[in-house]
Short mmCIF file of C-alpha atoms and ligand atoms in Angstrom, two decimals:
data_model
loop_
_atom_site.label_atom_id
_atom_site.label_comp_id
_atom_site.label_asym_id
_atom_site.label_seq_id
_atom_site.Cartn_x
_atom_site.Cartn_y
_atom_site.Cartn_z
CA UNK N 1 0.00 0.00 0.00
CA UNK N 2 1.42 3.41 -0.95
CA UNK N 3 1.62 5.91 1.87
CA UNK N 4 -0.59 8.95 1.36
CA UNK N 5 0.66 12.25 2.60
CA UNK N 6 -1.43 14.68 4.58
CA UNK N 7 -0.29 18.22 5.39
CA UNK N 8 -2.03 20.36 7.97
CA UNK N 9 -1.50 24.11 8.04
CA UNK N 10 -2.14 25.52 11.51
CA UNK N 11 -0.95 23.64 14.63
CA UNK N 12 -3.38 25.10 17.17
CA UNK N 13 -6.23 23.70 19.27
CA UNK N 14 -7.77 22.10 16.19
CA UNK N 15 -4.85 21.27 13.90
CA UNK N 16 -2.71 19.57 16.57
CA UNK N 17 -5.27 17.27 18.24
CA UNK N 18 -7.25 16.41 15.08
CA UNK N 19 -4.15 15.45 13.11
CA UNK N 20 -2.71 13.49 16.04
CA UNK N 21 -5.86 11.36 16.06
CA UNK N 22 -5.79 10.84 12.28
CA UNK N 23 -2.11 9.80 12.51
CA UNK N 24 -2.75 7.43 15.40
CA UNK N 25 -5.76 5.80 13.75
CA UNK N 26 -4.36 5.71 10.20
CA UNK N 27 -0.76 4.46 10.15
CA UNK N 28 -0.98 4.26 6.35
CA UNK N 29 -1.00 8.10 6.14
CA UNK N 30 2.03 10.27 6.81
CA UNK N 31 0.79 13.40 8.56
CA UNK N 32 2.85 16.61 8.78
CA UNK N 33 1.45 19.43 10.91
CA UNK N 34 2.90 22.85 10.13
CA UNK N 35 2.73 26.36 11.51
CA UNK N 36 4.43 29.71 11.11
CA UNK N 37 4.78 29.86 14.89
CA UNK N 38 8.19 28.29 15.56
CA UNK N 39 7.73 28.10 19.33
CA UNK N 40 4.47 26.22 18.89
CA UNK N 41 6.02 23.69 16.53
CA UNK N 42 8.98 23.24 18.86
CA UNK N 43 6.60 22.57 21.77
CA UNK N 44 4.68 19.94 19.77
CA UNK N 45 7.98 18.06 19.50
CA UNK N 46 8.37 17.84 23.28
CA UNK N 47 6.25 16.34 26.06
CA UNK N 48 5.32 19.85 27.15
CA UNK N 49 2.70 20.37 24.44
CA UNK N 50 1.62 23.92 23.54
CA UNK N 51 -1.97 23.28 24.62
CA UNK N 52 -3.41 21.44 27.61
CA UNK N 53 -5.92 18.79 26.67
CA UNK N 54 -6.54 15.64 28.74
CA UNK N 55 -5.29 12.52 26.90
CA UNK N 56 -3.60 14.47 24.09
CA UNK N 57 -0.02 13.66 25.02
CA UNK N 58 -0.65 9.89 24.92
CA UNK N 59 -2.13 10.14 21.42
CA UNK N 60 0.69 12.37 20.17
CA UNK N 61 3.30 10.02 21.62
CA UNK N 62 1.69 7.02 19.94
CA UNK N 63 2.25 8.47 16.47
CA UNK N 64 4.96 11.13 16.74
CA UNK N 65 8.08 10.16 14.78
CA UNK N 66 6.21 7.21 13.23
CA UNK N 67 3.75 8.90 10.88
CA UNK N 68 3.12 12.20 12.70
CA UNK N 69 5.56 15.06 12.23
CA UNK N 70 5.61 18.73 13.23
CA UNK N 71 7.43 21.23 11.05
CA UNK N 72 7.76 24.91 10.15
CA UNK N 73 8.57 23.98 6.56
CA UNK N 74 5.08 24.69 5.28
CA UNK N 75 6.14 24.78 1.65
CA UNK N 76 7.72 21.33 1.65
CA UNK N 77 4.68 19.88 3.42
CA UNK N 78 2.36 21.37 0.79
CA UNK N 79 4.49 20.15 -2.11
CA UNK N 80 4.61 16.59 -0.84
CA UNK N 81 0.97 16.18 0.23
CA UNK N 82 -2.03 14.91 -1.73
CA UNK N 83 -4.38 16.15 0.99
CA UNK N 84 -4.00 19.55 2.72
CA UNK N 85 -6.04 20.37 5.82
CA UNK N 86 -6.19 24.09 6.66
CA UNK N 87 -6.90 24.90 10.31
CA UNK N 88 -5.56 28.42 10.70
CA UNK N 89 -7.32 30.92 12.93
CA UNK N 90 -10.28 32.88 11.55
CA UNK N 91 -10.85 35.59 14.17
CA UNK N 92 -13.32 38.45 14.06
CA UNK N 93 -12.16 41.34 11.88
CA UNK N 94 -11.01 44.30 13.96
CA UNK N 95 -10.70 46.89 11.21
CA UNK N 96 -12.47 48.31 8.15
CA UNK N 97 -15.65 46.96 6.59
CA UNK N 98 -17.43 44.49 8.90
CA UNK N 99 -15.13 45.26 11.86
CA UNK N 100 -16.32 43.54 15.04
CA UNK N 101 -18.46 41.04 13.15
CA UNK N 102 -17.10 39.67 9.87
CA UNK N 103 -14.47 36.91 9.85
CA UNK N 104 -10.92 38.10 9.25
CA UNK N 105 -9.84 35.90 6.37
CA UNK N 106 -6.32 37.25 5.94
CA UNK N 107 -4.63 34.11 7.36
CA UNK N 108 -6.90 31.96 5.29
CA UNK N 109 -6.20 33.73 2.03
CA UNK N 110 -2.44 33.75 2.71
CA UNK N 111 -2.58 29.97 3.00
CA UNK N 112 -4.58 29.66 -0.24
CA UNK N 113 -1.89 31.63 -2.08
CA UNK N 114 0.88 29.57 -0.48
CA UNK N 115 -0.80 26.37 -1.65
CA UNK N 116 -1.15 27.84 -5.13
CA UNK N 117 2.53 28.88 -5.23
CA UNK N 118 3.96 25.60 -3.99
CA UNK N 119 1.76 23.01 -5.66
CA UNK N 120 3.16 20.94 -8.48
CA UNK N 121 0.50 18.21 -8.37
CA UNK N 122 -3.29 17.98 -7.80
CA UNK N 123 -4.51 18.30 -4.22
CA UNK N 124 -7.58 18.04 -2.08
CA UNK N 125 -7.73 21.16 0.10
CA UNK N 126 -9.85 20.83 3.21
CA UNK N 127 -11.44 23.66 5.16
CA UNK N 128 -11.04 22.57 8.79
CA UNK N 129 -11.25 26.13 10.13
CA UNK N 130 -14.70 27.62 10.71
CA UNK N 131 -15.50 29.86 7.75
CA UNK N 132 -18.29 31.99 6.33
CA UNK N 133 -20.60 30.05 4.00
CA UNK N 134 -19.32 30.33 0.39
CA UNK N 135 -15.63 30.60 1.35
CA UNK N 136 -14.91 27.46 -0.67
CA UNK N 137 -15.85 29.42 -3.76
CA UNK N 138 -13.15 32.03 -3.01
CA UNK N 139 -10.66 29.28 -2.29
CA UNK N 140 -11.45 27.60 -5.61
CA UNK N 141 -11.16 30.89 -7.47
CA UNK N 142 -7.70 31.55 -6.03
CA UNK N 143 -6.43 28.00 -6.45
CA UNK N 144 -7.75 27.56 -9.96
CA UNK N 145 -5.98 30.75 -11.01
CA UNK N 146 -2.90 28.54 -11.48
CA UNK N 147 -1.47 28.49 -14.96
CA UNK N 148 -0.21 24.89 -15.04
CA UNK N 149 -3.52 23.05 -15.15
CA UNK N 150 -3.30 21.53 -11.65
CA UNK N 151 -6.70 20.56 -10.30
CA UNK N 152 -7.68 21.48 -6.74
CA UNK N 153 -10.79 20.16 -5.06
CA UNK N 154 -12.00 22.12 -2.04
CA UNK N 155 -13.79 20.17 0.72
CA UNK N 156 -15.47 21.49 3.86
CA UNK N 157 -14.82 19.29 6.90
CA UNK N 158 -15.57 21.52 9.89
CA UNK N 159 -14.40 20.51 13.35
CA UNK N 160 -16.88 20.09 16.20
CA UNK N 161 -14.50 19.28 19.06
CA UNK N 162 -14.87 21.15 22.33
CA UNK N 163 -11.85 22.08 24.38
CA UNK N 164 -11.27 19.98 27.46
CA UNK N 165 -12.99 16.99 25.83
CA UNK N 166 -11.21 17.22 22.48
CA UNK N 167 -9.82 13.70 22.55
CA UNK N 168 -13.16 12.05 23.34
CA UNK N 169 -14.84 14.25 20.74
CA UNK N 170 -12.30 13.27 18.09
CA UNK N 171 -12.12 9.58 18.95
CA UNK N 172 -15.86 9.15 19.33
CA UNK N 173 -17.51 12.00 17.42
CA UNK N 174 -21.29 12.56 17.28
CA UNK N 175 -20.73 13.10 13.58
CA UNK N 176 -18.06 13.91 11.02
CA UNK N 177 -19.31 16.26 8.34
CA UNK N 178 -17.81 16.26 4.86
CA UNK N 179 -19.12 18.64 2.23
CA UNK N 180 -18.00 18.73 -1.39
CA UNK N 181 -19.01 19.87 -4.84
CA UNK N 182 -21.43 17.34 -6.30
CA UNK N 183 -19.43 16.90 -9.49
CA UNK N 184 -17.67 13.59 -10.33
CA UNK N 185 -14.34 15.04 -9.14
CA UNK N 186 -15.94 16.56 -6.04
CA UNK N 187 -17.58 13.25 -5.11
CA UNK N 188 -14.33 11.37 -5.63
CA UNK N 189 -12.48 13.77 -3.32
CA UNK N 190 -15.31 13.49 -0.77
CA UNK N 191 -14.90 9.70 -0.79
CA UNK N 192 -11.16 10.00 -0.16
CA UNK N 193 -11.82 12.02 2.97
CA UNK N 194 -14.62 9.66 4.08
CA UNK N 195 -12.07 6.83 3.84
CA UNK N 196 -9.73 8.54 6.31
CA UNK N 197 -12.42 8.82 8.99
CA UNK N 198 -13.83 5.36 8.23
CA UNK N 199 -10.71 3.98 9.92
CA UNK N 200 -12.38 4.61 13.29
CA UNK N 201 -15.72 6.41 12.88
CA UNK N 202 -18.85 4.23 12.29
CA UNK N 203 -20.31 4.80 8.78
CA UNK N 204 -23.63 6.18 10.10
CA UNK N 205 -21.74 8.99 11.87
CA UNK N 206 -19.99 10.16 8.71
CA UNK N 207 -22.38 12.63 7.13
CA UNK N 208 -21.91 14.09 3.66
CA UNK N 209 -23.51 17.10 2.01
CA UNK N 210 -22.80 19.80 -0.49
CA UNK N 211 -20.01 22.16 0.44
CA UNK N 212 -22.24 25.12 1.36
CA UNK N 213 -24.38 23.10 3.78
CA UNK N 214 -21.23 21.85 5.51
CA UNK N 215 -19.80 25.35 5.88
CA UNK N 216 -23.09 26.73 7.18
CA UNK N 217 -23.81 23.78 9.50
CA UNK N 218 -20.72 24.58 11.54
CA UNK N 219 -21.75 28.18 12.18
CA UNK N 220 -25.30 27.11 12.96
CA UNK N 221 -24.21 24.33 15.34
CA UNK N 222 -22.27 26.84 17.44
CA UNK N 223 -25.09 29.38 17.25
CA UNK N 224 -27.62 26.80 18.52
CA UNK N 225 -25.36 25.74 21.41
CA UNK N 226 -24.74 29.34 22.46
CA UNK N 227 -28.44 30.11 22.09
CA UNK N 228 -29.31 27.44 24.66
CA UNK N 229 -26.91 29.00 27.16
CA UNK N 230 -28.29 32.49 26.58
CA UNK N 231 -31.82 31.12 26.90
CA UNK N 232 -31.18 29.52 30.28
CA UNK N 233 -29.14 32.53 31.44
CA UNK N 234 -32.04 34.84 30.61
CA UNK N 235 -34.28 32.61 32.71
CA UNK N 236 -31.77 32.70 35.59
CA UNK N 237 -32.44 36.44 35.89
CA UNK N 238 -36.19 35.80 36.04
CA UNK N 239 -35.73 33.02 38.62
CA UNK N 240 -33.85 35.37 40.93
CA UNK N 241 -36.90 37.69 40.93
CA UNK N 242 -39.53 35.00 41.33
CA UNK N 243 -38.09 32.52 43.84
CA UNK N 244 -37.98 29.82 41.19
CA UNK N 245 -34.72 27.89 40.86
CA UNK N 246 -33.05 27.82 37.46
CA UNK N 247 -31.62 24.36 38.18
CA UNK N 248 -35.10 22.97 38.76
CA UNK N 249 -36.45 24.74 35.69
CA UNK N 250 -33.56 23.45 33.52
CA UNK N 251 -34.10 19.92 34.79
CA UNK N 252 -37.82 19.99 34.11
CA UNK N 253 -37.40 21.52 30.66
CA UNK N 254 -34.43 19.31 29.71
CA UNK N 255 -36.26 16.08 30.60
CA UNK N 256 -38.42 16.63 27.55
CA UNK N 257 -36.70 14.37 25.03
CA UNK N 258 -37.32 16.99 22.36
CA UNK N 259 -35.24 19.51 24.29
CA UNK N 260 -32.63 17.29 25.95
CA UNK N 261 -30.60 17.94 29.11
CA UNK N 262 -27.32 19.29 27.73
CA UNK N 263 -26.10 22.88 27.63
CA UNK N 264 -28.69 24.12 30.09
CA UNK N 265 -26.33 25.11 32.91
CA UNK N 266 -26.79 28.74 33.81
CA UNK N 267 -23.43 30.49 34.09
CA UNK N 268 -21.70 33.82 34.30
CA UNK N 269 -21.70 33.63 30.49
CA UNK N 270 -20.24 31.56 27.69
CA UNK N 271 -16.65 32.17 26.66
CA UNK N 272 -14.21 30.49 24.32
CA UNK N 273 -12.69 31.56 21.07
CA UNK N 274 -15.60 30.57 18.87
CA UNK N 275 -19.18 31.10 20.07
CA UNK N 276 -19.14 34.88 19.96
CA UNK N 277 -17.04 35.13 16.81
CA UNK N 278 -19.11 32.55 14.93
CA UNK N 279 -22.46 34.11 15.87
CA UNK N 280 -21.24 37.58 14.92
CA UNK N 281 -20.05 36.13 11.66
CA UNK N 282 -23.50 34.58 11.10
CA UNK N 283 -25.05 37.97 11.88
CA UNK N 284 -22.76 39.64 9.35
CA UNK N 285 -23.56 37.08 6.67
CA UNK N 286 -27.32 37.50 7.24
CA UNK N 287 -26.96 41.25 6.98
CA UNK N 288 -24.95 41.02 3.82
CA UNK N 289 -27.86 39.06 2.28
CA UNK N 290 -30.33 41.72 3.51
CA UNK N 291 -31.80 39.39 6.17
CA UNK N 292 -31.85 42.01 8.92
CA UNK N 293 -34.50 40.36 11.12
CA UNK N 294 -32.56 37.09 11.07
CA UNK N 295 -29.40 39.00 11.95
CA UNK N 296 -31.09 40.71 14.94
CA UNK N 297 -32.42 37.38 16.18
CA UNK N 298 -28.95 35.82 16.42
CA UNK N 299 -27.31 39.00 17.65
CA UNK N 300 -29.51 38.85 20.74
CA UNK N 301 -27.73 35.64 21.80
CA UNK N 302 -24.52 37.65 22.17
CA UNK N 303 -26.26 40.61 23.86
CA UNK N 304 -27.83 38.27 26.41
CA UNK N 305 -24.38 36.86 27.17
CA UNK N 306 -23.00 40.35 27.78
CA UNK N 307 -25.99 41.15 29.99
CA UNK N 308 -25.31 38.05 32.09
CA UNK N 309 -21.65 39.02 32.64
CA UNK N 310 -22.68 42.56 33.65
CA UNK N 311 -25.41 41.22 35.92
CA UNK N 312 -22.91 39.02 37.73
CA UNK N 313 -20.66 41.99 38.53
CA UNK N 314 -23.65 44.09 39.64
CA UNK N 315 -24.70 41.29 42.00
CA UNK N 316 -21.23 41.25 43.59
CA UNK N 317 -21.18 45.00 44.09
CA UNK N 318 -24.77 45.15 45.37
CA UNK N 319 -24.29 42.27 47.81
CA UNK N 320 -21.09 43.75 49.20
CA UNK N 321 -22.89 46.89 50.35
CA UNK N 322 -22.39 48.82 47.10
CA UNK N 323 -18.69 49.36 47.46
CA UNK N 324 -15.79 47.04 46.78
CA UNK N 325 -13.00 49.60 46.99
CA UNK N 326 -9.87 47.91 48.41
CA UNK N 327 -11.80 44.71 49.15
CA UNK N 328 -9.92 41.54 48.25
CA UNK N 329 -11.91 39.46 45.78
CA UNK N 330 -10.56 36.06 44.75
CA UNK N 331 -11.46 34.77 41.30
CA UNK N 332 -11.44 30.97 41.39
CA UNK N 333 -10.67 29.93 37.82
CA UNK N 334 -9.81 32.02 34.81
CA UNK N 335 -10.09 29.51 31.93
CA UNK N 336 -13.30 29.87 29.89
CA UNK N 337 -14.29 26.36 31.01
CA UNK N 338 -12.76 23.51 33.01
CA UNK N 339 -9.99 21.25 31.73
CA UNK N 340 -8.37 23.78 29.46
CA UNK N 341 -5.71 26.45 29.82
CA UNK N 342 -7.51 28.56 27.20
CA UNK N 343 -8.83 31.92 28.38
CA UNK N 344 -9.97 33.36 25.07
CA UNK N 345 -13.19 35.36 25.60
CA UNK N 346 -13.37 33.99 29.13
CA UNK N 347 -16.04 35.81 31.16
CA UNK N 348 -13.36 36.04 33.88
CA UNK N 349 -11.57 38.68 31.80
CA UNK N 350 -14.62 40.94 31.78
CA UNK N 351 -15.37 40.33 35.46
CA UNK N 352 -11.77 40.97 36.56
CA UNK N 353 -11.57 44.22 34.59
CA UNK N 354 -14.89 45.49 35.97
CA UNK N 355 -13.89 44.68 39.56
CA UNK N 356 -10.59 46.51 39.03
CA UNK N 357 -12.47 49.52 37.65
CA UNK N 358 -14.42 49.50 40.92
CA UNK N 359 -11.00 49.55 42.67
CA UNK N 360 -11.21 46.12 44.22
CA UNK N 361 -8.04 44.15 44.98
CA UNK N 362 -8.36 41.23 42.60
CA UNK N 363 -6.52 37.96 43.09
CA UNK N 364 -6.68 35.28 40.43
CA UNK N 365 -6.03 31.56 40.76
CA UNK N 366 -6.40 28.79 38.19
CA UNK N 367 -4.83 25.32 37.98
CA UNK N 368 -3.87 25.64 34.30
CA UNK N 369 -4.54 29.12 32.97
CA UNK N 370 -2.46 31.46 35.13
CA UNK N 371 0.03 32.31 32.36
CA UNK N 372 -2.77 33.24 29.99
CA UNK N 373 -4.51 35.19 32.79
CA UNK N 374 -1.35 37.24 33.37
CA UNK N 375 -1.25 38.05 29.68
CA UNK N 376 -4.98 38.93 29.53
CA UNK N 377 -4.74 41.30 32.47
CA UNK N 378 -1.64 43.23 31.52
CA UNK N 379 -2.17 46.98 31.37
CA UNK N 380 -5.07 46.98 33.84
CA UNK N 381 -5.57 50.14 35.92
CA UNK N 382 -4.68 48.31 39.17
CA UNK N 383 -2.25 45.58 39.93
CA UNK N 384 -3.63 42.04 40.01
CA UNK N 385 -2.29 39.32 42.29
CA UNK N 386 -1.86 35.81 40.92
CA UNK N 387 -1.99 32.91 43.39
CA UNK N 388 -0.89 29.36 42.68
CA UNK N 389 -3.64 27.78 44.74
CA UNK N 390 -7.16 28.56 45.98
CA UNK N 391 -6.23 28.57 49.69
CA UNK N 392 -3.60 31.22 49.12
CA UNK N 393 -5.99 33.26 46.96
CA UNK N 394 -8.75 33.13 49.56
CA UNK N 395 -6.59 34.16 52.51
CA UNK N 396 -7.80 37.54 53.79
CA UNK N 397 -10.39 37.83 50.98
CA UNK N 398 -13.80 39.41 51.44
CA UNK N 399 -15.31 37.38 48.62
CA UNK N 400 -14.73 34.47 46.25
CA UNK N 401 -16.20 34.48 42.77
CA UNK N 402 -16.26 31.13 40.96
CA UNK N 403 -15.36 31.76 37.35
CA UNK N 404 -14.51 28.26 36.08
CA UNK N 405 -16.10 24.92 36.91
CA UNK N 406 -12.85 23.15 37.83
CA UNK N 407 -13.75 19.96 39.72
CA UNK N 408 -11.10 20.64 42.38
CA UNK N 409 -13.12 23.58 43.68
CA UNK N 410 -15.86 21.21 44.79
CA UNK N 411 -13.58 19.19 47.02
CA UNK N 412 -11.73 22.02 48.78
CA UNK N 413 -11.82 22.36 52.54
CA UNK N 414 -14.33 25.21 52.47
CA UNK N 415 -14.24 25.37 56.24
CA UNK N 416 -10.52 26.13 56.16
CA UNK N 417 -11.17 28.74 53.47
CA UNK N 418 -13.94 30.32 55.52
CA UNK N 419 -11.69 30.56 58.56
CA UNK N 420 -9.01 32.37 56.55
CA UNK N 421 -11.34 35.05 55.10
CA UNK N 422 -12.58 38.47 56.20
CA UNK N 423 -16.13 38.45 57.58
CA UNK N 424 -18.81 38.64 56.37
CA UNK N 425 -17.48 36.22 53.77
CA UNK N 426 -19.17 35.93 50.37
CA UNK N 427 -19.23 33.29 47.64
CA UNK N 428 -20.60 34.21 44.20
CA UNK N 429 -21.00 30.99 42.27
CA UNK N 430 -20.72 31.95 38.59
CA UNK N 431 -20.94 28.28 37.63
CA UNK N 432 -23.71 27.28 39.99
CA UNK N 433 -21.92 24.07 40.87
CA UNK N 434 -20.94 24.24 44.54
CA UNK N 435 -22.99 22.86 47.43
CA UNK N 436 -24.65 26.15 48.39
CA UNK N 437 -26.45 24.90 51.47
CA UNK N 438 -23.26 23.45 52.90
CA UNK N 439 -21.37 26.71 52.28
CA UNK N 440 -24.16 28.67 53.96
CA UNK N 441 -24.01 26.41 56.98
CA UNK N 442 -20.27 27.05 57.25
CA UNK N 443 -21.04 30.76 57.55
CA UNK N 444 -20.70 32.02 53.98
CA UNK N 445 -23.19 34.37 52.35
CA UNK N 446 -23.84 32.48 49.15
CA UNK N 447 -25.03 33.95 45.85
CA UNK N 448 -25.95 31.22 43.36
CA UNK N 449 -27.17 32.01 39.85
CA UNK N 450 -30.86 31.76 39.23
CA UNK N 451 -32.01 31.23 42.83
CA UNK N 452 -32.30 33.18 46.06
CA UNK N 453 -29.10 34.11 47.91
CA UNK N 454 -28.46 32.29 51.18
CA UNK N 455 -27.35 35.04 53.57
CA UNK N 456 -26.93 35.58 57.26
CA UNK N 457 -28.08 39.21 57.43
P1 NAD O 1 -5.35 28.60 17.00
O1 NAD O 1 -5.15 30.05 17.03
O2 NAD O 1 -5.11 27.78 18.23
O3 NAD O 1 -4.40 27.96 15.87
C1 NAD O 1 -4.27 28.49 14.58
C2 NAD O 1 -2.81 28.33 14.16
O4 NAD O 1 -2.70 28.73 12.78
C3 NAD O 1 -1.85 29.23 14.95
O5 NAD O 1 -0.88 28.42 15.60
C4 NAD O 1 -1.22 30.13 13.87
O6 NAD O 1 0.15 30.42 14.09
C5 NAD O 1 -1.41 29.30 12.62
N1 NAD O 1 -1.33 30.07 11.38
C6 NAD O 1 -1.94 31.24 11.08
N2 NAD O 1 -1.63 31.63 9.83
C7 NAD O 1 -0.81 30.69 9.33
C8 NAD O 1 -0.15 30.52 8.07
N3 NAD O 1 -0.27 31.42 7.10
N4 NAD O 1 0.62 29.43 7.89
C9 NAD O 1 0.78 28.52 8.89
N5 NAD O 1 0.17 28.61 10.09
C10 NAD O 1 -0.61 29.69 10.31
O7 NAD O 1 -6.80 28.36 16.44
P2 NAD O 1 -7.76 27.10 16.71
O8 NAD O 1 -8.43 27.25 18.03
O9 NAD O 1 -7.02 25.84 16.39
O10 NAD O 1 -8.87 27.36 15.60
C11 NAD O 1 -8.61 27.18 14.24
C12 NAD O 1 -9.92 27.19 13.49
O11 NAD O 1 -10.74 26.10 13.94
C13 NAD O 1 -10.76 28.45 13.69
O12 NAD O 1 -11.43 28.73 12.48
C14 NAD O 1 -11.77 28.04 14.75
O13 NAD O 1 -12.97 28.75 14.63
C15 NAD O 1 -11.99 26.58 14.42
N6 NAD O 1 -12.42 25.74 15.54
C16 NAD O 1 -11.81 25.88 16.77
C17 NAD O 1 -12.18 25.03 17.82
C18 NAD O 1 -11.56 25.15 19.18
O14 NAD O 1 -12.02 24.47 20.09
N7 NAD O 1 -10.56 25.97 19.40
C19 NAD O 1 -13.13 24.02 17.60
C20 NAD O 1 -13.70 23.90 16.33
C21 NAD O 1 -13.32 24.77 15.32
C1 UGA O 2 -17.68 24.89 21.39
C2 UGA O 2 -18.59 23.77 20.87
O1 UGA O 2 -19.11 23.04 21.98
C3 UGA O 2 -17.82 22.84 19.94
O2 UGA O 2 -18.71 21.88 19.37
C4 UGA O 2 -17.19 23.66 18.82
O3 UGA O 2 -16.42 22.83 17.97
C5 UGA O 2 -16.30 24.72 19.42
O4 UGA O 2 -17.09 25.57 20.30
C6 UGA O 2 -15.70 25.65 18.40
O5 UGA O 2 -16.18 25.78 17.30
O6 UGA O 2 -14.71 26.27 18.81
P1 UGA O 2 -15.88 25.06 23.33
O7 UGA O 2 -15.99 26.53 23.08
O8 UGA O 2 -14.54 24.45 23.39
O9 UGA O 2 -16.68 24.27 22.19
O10 UGA O 2 -16.59 24.70 24.70
P2 UGA O 2 -18.12 24.48 25.18
O11 UGA O 2 -18.16 23.26 25.99
O12 UGA O 2 -19.06 24.56 24.06
O13 UGA O 2 -18.33 25.72 26.15
C7 UGA O 2 -18.41 27.03 25.66
C8 UGA O 2 -18.76 27.97 26.79
O14 UGA O 2 -20.10 27.79 27.21
C9 UGA O 2 -17.90 27.78 28.04
O15 UGA O 2 -17.57 29.03 28.59
C10 UGA O 2 -18.81 26.99 28.96
O16 UGA O 2 -18.48 27.15 30.32
C11 UGA O 2 -20.14 27.61 28.63
N1 UGA O 2 -21.30 26.75 28.95
C12 UGA O 2 -21.44 25.53 28.38
C13 UGA O 2 -22.27 27.23 29.83
O17 UGA O 2 -22.16 28.34 30.35
N2 UGA O 2 -23.35 26.43 30.11
C14 UGA O 2 -23.52 25.21 29.55
O18 UGA O 2 -24.53 24.54 29.84
C15 UGA O 2 -22.54 24.74 28.66
#
């Protein structure tokens, strides 16, 4: 059997883990993951990987040096490969037309031109990044501008992994989506990609469609997930006014099989690099097609998220007698969710900045994300303290705000923490996951989301 060569451009949260799994499951493919970021590539070659993801190191080690390679030589990888995955970042545009909403496709287009320049043989080019619907058309236009008759087939194969559970998501995906042109060449290329995943994904979970449906499905999947969080968060505000409990409401609603129980945890707000950017991108696309009502509908998912973050800060200030000047407030967790070091768009960034504006003394602790937290909070109006562990962060604090649902926070000695704090001591549970009654009995004034505070005054 001849070895097929796969190149991946972009060695980030998606490129690294997804290619490691392909390499592990498909020894007959030689997979080279490339990036312009030399430090990132160097880290992929060590056991101190550039991203934290449970189970990732084991998978990388199983294939690295065998059929999985990391390199900064992007050109060589393109030249040698029959299949090129592109998983570069596609952030929100920060300048010019569509600033703050449209996707910034500069990295994407640079890669398209690099592929065009380096290719000496036909290739299947795969959109792994999340892109606006119809991007494949642009990609085809650029690639087929070549003068030497090389054929490029563009496939959309969006990634649905979530950080923190990336390895489970990749090894046992709900579905793999592969969209292509429905021409004979398009269908042949589609089949080649299906064959890669068929090495470990059951056939009924490999879904195919035309290329536009695949591109759009990715944006819509994220929009639906974020919409559920904004929906339950909006109800958390109503619960706090009506003595209903959002947990009880979510359970009752989620037990309807048509609704389902997942993604109904009220929180301080959703974070992560993608939900906000992908919804804003969807909004921009709708607007560009003149669908203003549709755009407003999806935009409200983002506004509700911002409202929830603001509401959380207002609750802290209100509960602490309307002033937090010089009060020590410990943020437990800074990552946008548990089991990741990623802090992109983490609600903790907004909360920390707002508390600093109110002149509180903010101390941040997180088991994995402290380096990123330091970076996110540089240039703030007041100095921030960073503590290695929760006990140290809580010592002398007036309040603790739970920002990330790290499991370790459930099993802390909350009595010891209570003893070490200023009184009255407050806990604001931005993840609604601690045992509130138990904390109250220890002496804390407890502010859950979406239910009545438990307070001693
Ligand atoms: P990332 O920022 O972690 O990684 C992108 C990498 O691309 C960076 O290392 C960057 O240096 C590299 N890069 C940029 N331009 C390049 C170029 N011209 N040549 C070579 N390398 C280049 O981003 P990510 O989180 O992996 O996301 C990538 C895409 O996948 C985005 O479109 C995102 O929306 C999507 N996505 C992300 C997730 C996630 O959980 N992070 C999940 C699904 C989909
Ligand atoms: C999300 C999607 O779940 C992935 O399918 C998708 O591939 C990815 O975005 C992407 O395109 O980048 P991710 O952002 O890694 O994955 O994490 P999620 O588990 O979706 O959590 C997102 C945010 O919502 C987190 O801040 C999380 O704490 C919050 N959340 C989640 C809630 O507040 N409540 C919930 O019930 C669930």
